[in-house]
Coordinates of C-alpha atoms in Angstrom, one line a residue:
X1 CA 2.7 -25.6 -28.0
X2 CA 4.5 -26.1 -24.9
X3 CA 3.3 -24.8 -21.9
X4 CA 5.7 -21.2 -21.0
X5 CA 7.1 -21.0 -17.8
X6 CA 8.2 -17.4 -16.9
X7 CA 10.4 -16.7 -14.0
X8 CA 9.9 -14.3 -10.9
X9 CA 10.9 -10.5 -11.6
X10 CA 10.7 -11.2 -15.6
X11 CA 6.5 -12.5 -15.1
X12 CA 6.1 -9.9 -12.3
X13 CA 6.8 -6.7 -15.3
X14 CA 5.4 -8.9 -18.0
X15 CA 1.9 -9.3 -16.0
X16 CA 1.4 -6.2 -13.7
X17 CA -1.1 -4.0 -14.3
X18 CA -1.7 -1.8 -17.3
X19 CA 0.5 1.6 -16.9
X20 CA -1.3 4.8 -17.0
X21 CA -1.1 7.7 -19.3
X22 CA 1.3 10.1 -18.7
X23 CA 2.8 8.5 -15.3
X24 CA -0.6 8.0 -13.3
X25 CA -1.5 4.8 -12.5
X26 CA -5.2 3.5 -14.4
X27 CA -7.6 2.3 -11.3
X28 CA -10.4 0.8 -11.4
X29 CA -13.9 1.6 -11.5
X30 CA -14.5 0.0 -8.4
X31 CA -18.3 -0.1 -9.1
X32 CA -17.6 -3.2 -11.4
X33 CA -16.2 -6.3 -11.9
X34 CA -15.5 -6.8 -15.6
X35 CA -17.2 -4.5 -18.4
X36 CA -19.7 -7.6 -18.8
X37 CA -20.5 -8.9 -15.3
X38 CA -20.7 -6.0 -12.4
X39 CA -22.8 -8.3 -10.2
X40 CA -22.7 -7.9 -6.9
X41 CA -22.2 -10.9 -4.6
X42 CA -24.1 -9.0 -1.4
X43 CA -25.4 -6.3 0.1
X44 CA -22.8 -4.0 1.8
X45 CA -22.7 -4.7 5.4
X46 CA -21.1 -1.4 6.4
X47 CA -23.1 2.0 5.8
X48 CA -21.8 4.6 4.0
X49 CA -19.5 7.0 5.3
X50 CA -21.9 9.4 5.9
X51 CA -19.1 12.4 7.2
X52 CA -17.1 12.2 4.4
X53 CA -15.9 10.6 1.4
X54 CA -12.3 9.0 1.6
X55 CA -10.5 9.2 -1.4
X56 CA -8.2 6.1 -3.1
X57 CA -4.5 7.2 -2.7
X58 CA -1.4 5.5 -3.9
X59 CA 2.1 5.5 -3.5
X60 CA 4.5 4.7 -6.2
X61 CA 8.7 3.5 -5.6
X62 CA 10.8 5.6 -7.6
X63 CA 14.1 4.1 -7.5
X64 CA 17.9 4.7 -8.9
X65 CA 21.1 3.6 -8.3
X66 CA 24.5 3.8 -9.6
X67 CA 26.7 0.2 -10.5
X68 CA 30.5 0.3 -10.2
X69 CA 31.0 -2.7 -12.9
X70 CA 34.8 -2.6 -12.6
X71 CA 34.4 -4.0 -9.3
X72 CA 30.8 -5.2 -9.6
X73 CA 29.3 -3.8 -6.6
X74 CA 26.6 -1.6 -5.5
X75 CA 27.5 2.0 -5.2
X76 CA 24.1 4.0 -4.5
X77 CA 20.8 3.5 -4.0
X78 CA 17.8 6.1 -3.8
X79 CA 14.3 4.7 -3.5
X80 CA 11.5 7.1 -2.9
X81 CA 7.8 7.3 -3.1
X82 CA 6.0 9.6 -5.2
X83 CA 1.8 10.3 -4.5
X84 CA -1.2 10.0 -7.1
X85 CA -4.7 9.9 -6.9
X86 CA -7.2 7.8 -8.7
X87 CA -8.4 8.5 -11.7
X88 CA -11.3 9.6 -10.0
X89 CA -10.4 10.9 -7.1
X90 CA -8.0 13.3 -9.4
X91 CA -10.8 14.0 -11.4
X92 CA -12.9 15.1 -8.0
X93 CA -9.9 16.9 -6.7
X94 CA -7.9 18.4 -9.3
X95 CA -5.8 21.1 -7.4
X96 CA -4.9 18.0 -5.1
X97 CA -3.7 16.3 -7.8
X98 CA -1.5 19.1 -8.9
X99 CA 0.1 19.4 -5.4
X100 CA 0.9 15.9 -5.5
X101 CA 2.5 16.2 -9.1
X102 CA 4.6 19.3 -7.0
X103 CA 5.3 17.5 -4.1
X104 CA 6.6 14.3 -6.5
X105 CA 8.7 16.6 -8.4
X106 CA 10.4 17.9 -5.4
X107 CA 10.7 14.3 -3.7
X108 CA 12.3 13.1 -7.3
X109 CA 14.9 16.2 -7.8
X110 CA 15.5 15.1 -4.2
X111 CA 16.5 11.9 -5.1
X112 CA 18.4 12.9 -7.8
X113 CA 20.4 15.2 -6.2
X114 CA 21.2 13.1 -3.6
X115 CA 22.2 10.1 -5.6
X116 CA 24.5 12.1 -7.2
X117 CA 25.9 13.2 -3.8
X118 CA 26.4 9.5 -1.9
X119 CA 27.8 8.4 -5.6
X120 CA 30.2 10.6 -5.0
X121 CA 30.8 10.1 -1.0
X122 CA 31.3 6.5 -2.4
X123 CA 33.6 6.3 -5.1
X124 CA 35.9 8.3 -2.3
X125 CA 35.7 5.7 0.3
X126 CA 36.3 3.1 -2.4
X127 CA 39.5 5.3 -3.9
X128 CA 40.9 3.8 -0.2
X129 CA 41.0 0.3 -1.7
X130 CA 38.4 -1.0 1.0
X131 CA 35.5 -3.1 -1.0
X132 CA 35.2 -5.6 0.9
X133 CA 32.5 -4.9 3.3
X134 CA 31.4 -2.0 1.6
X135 CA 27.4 -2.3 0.3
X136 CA 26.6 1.0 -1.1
X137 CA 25.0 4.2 0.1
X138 CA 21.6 4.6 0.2
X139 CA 18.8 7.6 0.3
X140 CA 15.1 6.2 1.1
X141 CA 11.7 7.6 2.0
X142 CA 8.1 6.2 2.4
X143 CA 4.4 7.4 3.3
X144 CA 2.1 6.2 5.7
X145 CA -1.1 7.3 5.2
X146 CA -2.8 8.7 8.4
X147 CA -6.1 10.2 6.7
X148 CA -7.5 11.3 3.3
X149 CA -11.4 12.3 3.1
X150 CA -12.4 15.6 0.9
X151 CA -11.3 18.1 3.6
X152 CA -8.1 16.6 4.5
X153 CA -5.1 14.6 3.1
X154 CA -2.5 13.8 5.8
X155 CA 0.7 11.5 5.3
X156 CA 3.7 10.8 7.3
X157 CA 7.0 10.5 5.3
X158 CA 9.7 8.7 6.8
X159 CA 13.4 8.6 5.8
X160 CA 16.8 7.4 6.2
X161 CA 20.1 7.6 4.6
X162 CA 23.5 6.0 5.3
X163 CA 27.1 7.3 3.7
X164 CA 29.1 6.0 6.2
X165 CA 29.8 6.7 9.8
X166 CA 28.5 4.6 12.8
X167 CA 24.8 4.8 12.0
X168 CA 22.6 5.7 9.5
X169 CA 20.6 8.8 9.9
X170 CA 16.7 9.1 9.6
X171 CA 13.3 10.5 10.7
X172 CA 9.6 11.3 10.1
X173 CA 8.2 14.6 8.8
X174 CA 4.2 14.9 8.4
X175 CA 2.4 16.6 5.0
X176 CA -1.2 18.0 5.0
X177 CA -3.1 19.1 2.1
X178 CA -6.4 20.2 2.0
X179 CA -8.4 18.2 -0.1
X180 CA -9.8 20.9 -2.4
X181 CA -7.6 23.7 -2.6
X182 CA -4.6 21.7 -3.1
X183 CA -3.3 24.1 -0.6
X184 CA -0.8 23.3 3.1
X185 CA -3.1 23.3 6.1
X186 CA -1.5 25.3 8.6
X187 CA -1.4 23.9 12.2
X188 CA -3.0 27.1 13.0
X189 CA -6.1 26.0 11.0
X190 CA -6.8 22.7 13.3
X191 CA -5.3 23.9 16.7
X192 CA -7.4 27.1 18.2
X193 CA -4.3 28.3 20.4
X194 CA -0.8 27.1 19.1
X195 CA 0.2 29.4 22.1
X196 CA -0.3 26.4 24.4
X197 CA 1.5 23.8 22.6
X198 CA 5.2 24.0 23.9
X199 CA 4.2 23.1 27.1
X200 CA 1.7 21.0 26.3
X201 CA 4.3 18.9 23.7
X202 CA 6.7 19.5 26.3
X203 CA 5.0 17.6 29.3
X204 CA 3.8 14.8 27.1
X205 CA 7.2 14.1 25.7
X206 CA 8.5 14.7 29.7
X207 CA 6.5 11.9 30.6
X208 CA 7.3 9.2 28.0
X209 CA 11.4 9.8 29.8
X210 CA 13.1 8.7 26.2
X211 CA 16.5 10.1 27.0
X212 CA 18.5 13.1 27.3
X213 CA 17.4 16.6 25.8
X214 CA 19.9 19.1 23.8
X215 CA 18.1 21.8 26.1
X216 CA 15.4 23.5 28.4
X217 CA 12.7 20.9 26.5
X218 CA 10.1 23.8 26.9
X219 CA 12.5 26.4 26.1
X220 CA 13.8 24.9 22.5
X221 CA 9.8 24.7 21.7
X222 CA 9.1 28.0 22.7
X223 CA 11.4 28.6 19.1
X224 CA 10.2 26.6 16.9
X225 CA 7.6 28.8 14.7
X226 CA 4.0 27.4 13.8
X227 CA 5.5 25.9 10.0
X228 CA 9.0 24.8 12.0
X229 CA 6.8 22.2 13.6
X230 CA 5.8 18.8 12.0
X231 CA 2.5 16.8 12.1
X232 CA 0.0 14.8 11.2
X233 CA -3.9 14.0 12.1
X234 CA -6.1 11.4 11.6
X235 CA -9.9 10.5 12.7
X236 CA -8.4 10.5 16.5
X237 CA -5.7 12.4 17.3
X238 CA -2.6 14.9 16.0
X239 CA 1.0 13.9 16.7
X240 CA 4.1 15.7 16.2
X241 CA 7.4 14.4 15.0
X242 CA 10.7 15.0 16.2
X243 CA 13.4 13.2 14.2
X244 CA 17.1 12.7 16.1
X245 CA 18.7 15.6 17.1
X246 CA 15.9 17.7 16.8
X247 CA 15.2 18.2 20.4
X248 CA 17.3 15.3 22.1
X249 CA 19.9 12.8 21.3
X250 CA 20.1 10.2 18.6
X251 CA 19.6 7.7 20.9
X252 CA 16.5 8.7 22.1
X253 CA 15.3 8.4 18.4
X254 CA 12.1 9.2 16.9
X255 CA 10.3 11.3 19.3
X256 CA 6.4 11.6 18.7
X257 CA 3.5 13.4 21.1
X258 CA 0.3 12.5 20.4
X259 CA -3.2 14.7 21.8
X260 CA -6.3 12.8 21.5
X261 CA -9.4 15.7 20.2
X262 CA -11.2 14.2 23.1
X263 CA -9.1 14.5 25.5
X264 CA -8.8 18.6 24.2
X265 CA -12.4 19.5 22.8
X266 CA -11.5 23.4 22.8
X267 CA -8.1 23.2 21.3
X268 CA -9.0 21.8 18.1
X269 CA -11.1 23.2 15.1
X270 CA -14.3 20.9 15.5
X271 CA -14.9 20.4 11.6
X272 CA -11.1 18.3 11.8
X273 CA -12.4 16.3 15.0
X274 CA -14.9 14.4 12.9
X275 CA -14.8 10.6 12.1
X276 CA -16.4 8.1 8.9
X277 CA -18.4 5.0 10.6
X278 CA -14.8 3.3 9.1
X279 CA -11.9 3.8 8.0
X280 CA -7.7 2.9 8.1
X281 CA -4.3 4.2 9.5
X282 CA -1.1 2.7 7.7
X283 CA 0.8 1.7 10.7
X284 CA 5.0 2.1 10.6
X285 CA 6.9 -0.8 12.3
X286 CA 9.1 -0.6 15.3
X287 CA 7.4 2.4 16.3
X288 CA 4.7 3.1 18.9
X289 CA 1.5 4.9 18.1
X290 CA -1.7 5.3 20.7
X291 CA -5.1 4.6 19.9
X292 CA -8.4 4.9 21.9
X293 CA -9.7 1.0 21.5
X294 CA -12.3 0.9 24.5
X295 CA -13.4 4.8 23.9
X296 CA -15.0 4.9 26.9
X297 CA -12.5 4.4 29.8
X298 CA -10.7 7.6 28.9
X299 CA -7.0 5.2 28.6
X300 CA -5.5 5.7 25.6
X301 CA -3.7 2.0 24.7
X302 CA -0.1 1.6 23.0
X303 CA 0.0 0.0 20.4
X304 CA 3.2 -1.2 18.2
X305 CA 4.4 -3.9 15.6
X306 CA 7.6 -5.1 14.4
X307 CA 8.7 -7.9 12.0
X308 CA 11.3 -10.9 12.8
X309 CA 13.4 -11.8 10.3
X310 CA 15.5 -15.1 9.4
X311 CA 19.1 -13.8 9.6
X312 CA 20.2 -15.1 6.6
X313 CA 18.0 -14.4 3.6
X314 CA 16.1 -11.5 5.2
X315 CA 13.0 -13.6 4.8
X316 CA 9.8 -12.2 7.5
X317 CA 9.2 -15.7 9.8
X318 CA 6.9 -13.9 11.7
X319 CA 5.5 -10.8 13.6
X320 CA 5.3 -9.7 17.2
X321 CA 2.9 -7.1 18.0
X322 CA 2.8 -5.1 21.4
X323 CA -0.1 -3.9 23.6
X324 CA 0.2 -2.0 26.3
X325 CA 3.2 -3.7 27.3
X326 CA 1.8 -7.4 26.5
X327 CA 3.6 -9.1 23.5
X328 CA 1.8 -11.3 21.1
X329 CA 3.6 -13.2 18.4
X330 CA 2.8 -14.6 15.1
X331 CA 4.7 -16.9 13.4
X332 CA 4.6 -19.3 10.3
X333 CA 5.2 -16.2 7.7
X334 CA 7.3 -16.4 4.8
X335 CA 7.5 -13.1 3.0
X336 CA 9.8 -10.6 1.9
X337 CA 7.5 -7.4 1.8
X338 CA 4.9 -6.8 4.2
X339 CA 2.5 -3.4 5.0
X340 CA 0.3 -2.8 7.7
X341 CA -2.8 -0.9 8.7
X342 CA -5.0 -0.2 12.0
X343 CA -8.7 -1.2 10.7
X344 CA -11.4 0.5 12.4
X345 CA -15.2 -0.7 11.2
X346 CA -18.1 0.2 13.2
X347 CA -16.4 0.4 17.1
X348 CA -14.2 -2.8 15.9
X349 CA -10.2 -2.5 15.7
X350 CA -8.2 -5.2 13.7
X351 CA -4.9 -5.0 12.2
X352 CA -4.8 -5.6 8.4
X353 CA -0.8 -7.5 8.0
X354 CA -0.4 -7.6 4.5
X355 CA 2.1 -10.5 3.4
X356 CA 3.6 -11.0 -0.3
X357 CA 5.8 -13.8 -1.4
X358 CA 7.3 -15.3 -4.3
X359 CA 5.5 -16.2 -6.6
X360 CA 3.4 -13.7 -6.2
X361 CA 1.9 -15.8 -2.8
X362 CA -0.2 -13.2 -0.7
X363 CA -2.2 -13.0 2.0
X364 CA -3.8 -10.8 4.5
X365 CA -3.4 -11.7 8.6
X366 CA -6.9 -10.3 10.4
X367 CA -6.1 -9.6 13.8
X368 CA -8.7 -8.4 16.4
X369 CA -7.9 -5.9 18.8
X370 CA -9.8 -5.6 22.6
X371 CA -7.6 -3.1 25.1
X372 CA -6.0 -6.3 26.6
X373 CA -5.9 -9.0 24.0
X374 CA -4.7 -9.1 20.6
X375 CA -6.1 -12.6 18.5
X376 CA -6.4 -14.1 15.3
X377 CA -9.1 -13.5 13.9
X378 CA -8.8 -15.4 10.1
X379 CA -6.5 -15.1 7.1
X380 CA -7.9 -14.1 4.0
X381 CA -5.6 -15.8 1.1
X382 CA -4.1 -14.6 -2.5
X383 CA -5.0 -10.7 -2.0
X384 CA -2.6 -7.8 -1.9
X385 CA -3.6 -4.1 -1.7
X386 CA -4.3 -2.6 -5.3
X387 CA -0.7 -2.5 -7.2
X388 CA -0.1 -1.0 -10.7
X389 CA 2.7 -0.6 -12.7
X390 CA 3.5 3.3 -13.8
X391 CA 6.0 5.2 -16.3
X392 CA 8.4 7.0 -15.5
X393 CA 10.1 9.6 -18.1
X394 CA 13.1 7.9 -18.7
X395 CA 13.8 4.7 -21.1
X396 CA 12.6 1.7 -19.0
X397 CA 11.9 3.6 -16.3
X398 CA 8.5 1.8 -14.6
X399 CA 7.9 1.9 -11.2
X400 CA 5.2 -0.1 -8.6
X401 CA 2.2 2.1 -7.7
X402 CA 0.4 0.6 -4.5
X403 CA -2.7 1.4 -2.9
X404 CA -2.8 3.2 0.2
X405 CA -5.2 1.3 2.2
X406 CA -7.9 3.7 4.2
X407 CA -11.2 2.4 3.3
X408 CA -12.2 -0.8 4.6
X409 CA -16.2 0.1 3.0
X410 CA -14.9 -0.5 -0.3
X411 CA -11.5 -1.1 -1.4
X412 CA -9.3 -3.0 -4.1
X413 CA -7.4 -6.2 -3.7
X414 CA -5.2 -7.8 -6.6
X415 CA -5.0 -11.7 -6.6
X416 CA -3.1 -13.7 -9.1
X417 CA -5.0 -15.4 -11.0
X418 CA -4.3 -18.8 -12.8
X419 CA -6.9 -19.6 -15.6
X420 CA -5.8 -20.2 -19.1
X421 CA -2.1 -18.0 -18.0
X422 CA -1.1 -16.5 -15.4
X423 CA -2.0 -12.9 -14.6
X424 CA -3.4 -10.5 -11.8
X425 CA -6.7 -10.0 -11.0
X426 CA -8.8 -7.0 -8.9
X427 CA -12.0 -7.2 -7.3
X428 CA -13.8 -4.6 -4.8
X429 CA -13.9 -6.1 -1.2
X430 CA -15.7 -4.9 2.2
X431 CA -15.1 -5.5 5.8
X432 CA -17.0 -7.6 7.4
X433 CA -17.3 -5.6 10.7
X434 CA -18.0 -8.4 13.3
X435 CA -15.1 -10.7 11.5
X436 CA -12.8 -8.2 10.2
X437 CA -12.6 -10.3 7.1
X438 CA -12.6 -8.6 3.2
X439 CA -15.4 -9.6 1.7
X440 CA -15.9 -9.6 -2.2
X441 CA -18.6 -7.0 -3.5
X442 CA -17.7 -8.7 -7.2
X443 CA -18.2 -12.1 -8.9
X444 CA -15.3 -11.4 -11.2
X445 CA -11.8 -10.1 -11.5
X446 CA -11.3 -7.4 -13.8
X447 CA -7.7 -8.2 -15.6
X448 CA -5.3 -6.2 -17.4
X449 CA -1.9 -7.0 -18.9
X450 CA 1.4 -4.7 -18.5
X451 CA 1.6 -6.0 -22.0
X452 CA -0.2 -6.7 -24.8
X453 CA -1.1 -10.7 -24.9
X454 CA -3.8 -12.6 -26.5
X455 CA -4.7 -16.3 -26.5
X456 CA -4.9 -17.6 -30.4
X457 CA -7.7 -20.5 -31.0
X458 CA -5.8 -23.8 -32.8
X459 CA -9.3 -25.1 -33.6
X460 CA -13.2 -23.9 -34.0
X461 CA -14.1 -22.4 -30.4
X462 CA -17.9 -22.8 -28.6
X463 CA -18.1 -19.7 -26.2
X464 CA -20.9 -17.9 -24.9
X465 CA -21.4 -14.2 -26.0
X466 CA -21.6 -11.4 -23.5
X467 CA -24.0 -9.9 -22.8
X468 CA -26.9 -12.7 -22.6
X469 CA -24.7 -15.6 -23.1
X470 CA -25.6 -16.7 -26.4
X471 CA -23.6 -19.7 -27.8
X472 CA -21.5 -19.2 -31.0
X473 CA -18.5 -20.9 -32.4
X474 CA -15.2 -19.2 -33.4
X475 CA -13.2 -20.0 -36.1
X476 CA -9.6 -21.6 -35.5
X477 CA -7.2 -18.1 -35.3
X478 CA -9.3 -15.8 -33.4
X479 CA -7.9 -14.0 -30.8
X480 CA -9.6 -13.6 -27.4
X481 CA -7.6 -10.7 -24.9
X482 CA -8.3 -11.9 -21.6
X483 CA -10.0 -8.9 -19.5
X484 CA -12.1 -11.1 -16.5
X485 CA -12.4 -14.2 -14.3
X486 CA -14.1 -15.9 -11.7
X487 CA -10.4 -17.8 -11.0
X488 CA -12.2 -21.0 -11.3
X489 CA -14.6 -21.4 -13.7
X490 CA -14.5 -19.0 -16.5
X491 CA -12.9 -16.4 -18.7
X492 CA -14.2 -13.4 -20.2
X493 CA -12.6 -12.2 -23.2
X494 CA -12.7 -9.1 -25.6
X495 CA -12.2 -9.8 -29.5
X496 CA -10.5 -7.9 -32.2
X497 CA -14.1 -6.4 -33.4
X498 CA -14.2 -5.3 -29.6
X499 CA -17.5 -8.1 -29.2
X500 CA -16.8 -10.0 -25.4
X501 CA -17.7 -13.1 -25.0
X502 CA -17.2 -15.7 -22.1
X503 CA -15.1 -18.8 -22.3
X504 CA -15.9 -21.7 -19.6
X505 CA -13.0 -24.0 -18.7
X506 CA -12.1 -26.1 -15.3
X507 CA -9.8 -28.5 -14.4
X508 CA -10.3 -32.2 -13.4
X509 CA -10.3 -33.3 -9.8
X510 CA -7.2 -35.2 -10.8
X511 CA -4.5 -34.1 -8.9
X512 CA -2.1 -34.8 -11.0
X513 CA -3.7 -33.4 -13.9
X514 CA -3.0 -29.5 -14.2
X515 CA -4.1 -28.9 -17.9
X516 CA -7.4 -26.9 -17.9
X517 CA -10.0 -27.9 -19.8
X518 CA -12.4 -26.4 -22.9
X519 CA -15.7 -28.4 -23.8
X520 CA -14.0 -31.5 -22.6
X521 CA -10.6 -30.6 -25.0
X522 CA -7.0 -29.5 -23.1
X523 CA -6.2 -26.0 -22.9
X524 CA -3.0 -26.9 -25.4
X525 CA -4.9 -28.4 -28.0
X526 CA -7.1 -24.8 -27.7
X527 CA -4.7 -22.6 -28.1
X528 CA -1.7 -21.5 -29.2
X529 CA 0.1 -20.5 -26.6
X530 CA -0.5 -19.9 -22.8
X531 CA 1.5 -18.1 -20.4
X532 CA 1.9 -19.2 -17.0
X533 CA 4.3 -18.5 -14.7
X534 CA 6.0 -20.7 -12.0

């Protein structure tokens, strides 16, 4: 049969990852490669985390809209982010996992209710007869990840929403959960003397000069009560958040103050002040954040990142990254989705710029980090951060679940994969600390299919049986369900009696010859069918 040649969004559905059970994404033992071949390539470079264990988070898109098909244009958009834990993480911490769930349902009927409302704000702006430049309302709100370890959980959410006017509106609010109970932290439980902190929020914001204040700056703090303030803390710091119009105008923008647990050792609870030997922040773009890089000096270094785009198809060309005031750019990009993290592995900083393209075309940028120079440090190619595909309640409903990236000892990266199909593959990686690089811990994807697909043998098949690779031929018609790979040389396979056994297969070093091949015989005369996808 012909080889099948899917297209972009139709393969991305078809082959994600396998949804979860009841609306939580499946993840993977990350202790194995396939169920037949968990060996490990080499010994972990990077000790464990000794101070705590950091737990695998991800965030999932939960997206609406509303389509006026009279006219054929957009009228509303909603796209928020929802929080789930691994399957064992959630297992480890189940009242965490039921905040979450609460936090998700409140984020959702959030969503909901404001879809509704810009639906509404827009089918009144169109009753003036004015489509032309009109391209919908829109509600939206991410996390970044600042720390999760088993005493602490902490996530800024961002947002933004436009119904018309000049601008759109937005901000940053921070969430804290403690890892066991499930439970808020209070600020009260990691600052010692909240007492102190108008005027110490007040000075630090006083010295940054971003614009003009709606008040006495010290004054309008001096209000806010210990909940009315927003935060988040990671392995370095706390910062506070103050959207527009909290505190000044808009145009002064998102105001942050940030108060290193060095630079204060008595105003902050010890047991918070702690640090792993490694571990990740999710960094926001367009938006500065400080980090100790030297740790020594006592000089806390700026740090920022923004994307370029091509003006026309919205398409990243390339990235410029700011330190202390020095610019450093990066160019030759071609992606339309990009997330970043601040990597720190044994006393070494890189930045982790996560790239994905058509065609499912990934990679990750390594950049090193020194207090005055920013370099490349290599490119590792074809891996994304851990994505699944989860249910939602509703008919069709299926939304992208994406690791939130905060361990570089041991983490998950999906590749695509393209041996006998097309499909997605994960592996467990490490950080190399003196290259920054990931670095496999696995011989072999583990693979799962969205949907159920099976190659179906045309003729007698030779394959090797797992475990102990014993040799035994197949009849014609047997089904193999694809559930590992080594991407170049093999595929593992599970049968219908549940048996797994390994099939080897390579290409030649023609290159115009594409066909795999099976004991010297083409993939097509094999099989049955074969999915790949352009």
């Amino acid at each position: 049969m012909k080889k099948i040649t899917a297209l972009l969004l139709a393969f991305a559905l078809l082959f994600g990852f396998a949804a979860c059970n009841g609306g939580k994404p499946q993840t993977p033992d990350t202790s194995q490669g396939t169920t037949t071949n968990s060996v490990t390539d080499k010994e972990n470079k990077n000790p464990d985390n000794t101070l705590f264990n950091l737990i695998d988070i991800y965030a999932a898109d939960y997206n609406k809209y509303e389509w006026d098909n009279s006219n054929n244009i957009l009228l509303s958009n909603v796209n928020v982010q929802t929080l789930h834990l691994s399957d064992e993480a959630s297992k480890k911490y189940p009242k965490l996992d039921n905040a979450f769930k609460k936090l998700n349902e409140e984020k959702t009927e959030l969503a909901d209710e404001e879809l509704e409302s810009i639906t509404g704000l827009a089918l009144d702006y169109l009753s003036y007869g004015d489509s032309e430049y009109f391209n919908g309302y829109t509600y939206e709100s991410c996390y970044y990840l600042q720390r999760a370890d088993e005493m602490i959980v902490s996530v800024r959410s961002d947002w933004s929403s436009f119904s018309g006017g000049v601008h759109p509106n937005y901000g940053a609010a921070g969430y804290n959960f403690d890892s066991k109970t499930g439970e808020e932290i209070r600020l009260s439980d990691v600052v010692n003397d909240t007492s102190v902190l108008p005027k110490l929020i007040a000075d630090n914001i006083k010295a940054q000069e971003v614009g003009e204040y709606l008040g006495s700056l010290e004054d309008m703090l001096k209000d806010y009560k210990t909940e009315d303030f927003s935060w988040t803390v990671n392995y370095q710091s706390i910062t506070f958040y103050f959207s527009p119009y909290d505190i000044a105008s808009f145009a002064a923008g998102l105001i942050t103050a940030t108060f290193y647990f060095d630079d204060y050792p008595e105003l902050f609870n010890e047991k918070y002040t702690e640090a792993p030997a490694s571990y990740a922040i999710a960094l926001p773009a367009n938006n500065d954040i400080s980090v100790d890089l030297n740790g020594k000096d006592g000089k806390k270094d700026v740090l920022s990142y923004n994307a370029n785009f091509e003006s026309e198809d919205q398409i990243i060309s390339s990235i410029t990254v700011n330190l202390n005031g020095k610019q450093f750019d990066f160019d030759g990009l071609e992606a339309f989705e990009d997330s970043v993290y601040l990597v720190f592995i044994q006393g070494h900083y890189y930045i982790y710029y996560n790239i994905y393209g058509f065609n499912d075309y990934s990679e990750i940028l390594v950049l090193e980090l020194t207090e005055n120079n920013i370099k490349e440090s290599d490119v590792f190619f074809n891996g994304k951060f851990d994505y699944f595909y989860i249910y939602g309640e509703g008919e069709n409903e299926v939304y992208t679940a994406k690791l939130m990236f905060n361990n570089p000892a041991e983490f998950t990266l999906t590749s695509r994969c393209d041996l006998l199909g097309t499909y997605m593959g994960r592996k467990t990686y490490l950080s190399d600390p003196e290259t920054g690089m990931p670095e496999s811990a696995e011989k072999s994807y583990k693979v799962e299919f969205y949907t159920e697909f099976t190659l179906v043998s045309k003729i007698p098949l030779s394959v090797k049986m797992l475990p102990g690779e014993r040799e035994e031929t197949l009849p014609a018609g047997t089904g193999f369900e694809i559930i590992g790979t080594d991407g170049k040389n093999y595929v593992d396979t599970r049968l219908a009696d549940d048996r797994e056994c390994r099939i080897y297969a390579s290409r030649n070093n023609d290159e115009y010859d594409y066909d795999v091949y099976i004991n010297g015989v083409s993939e097509y005369d094999v099989f049955e069918e074969i999915m790949y996808a352009g």
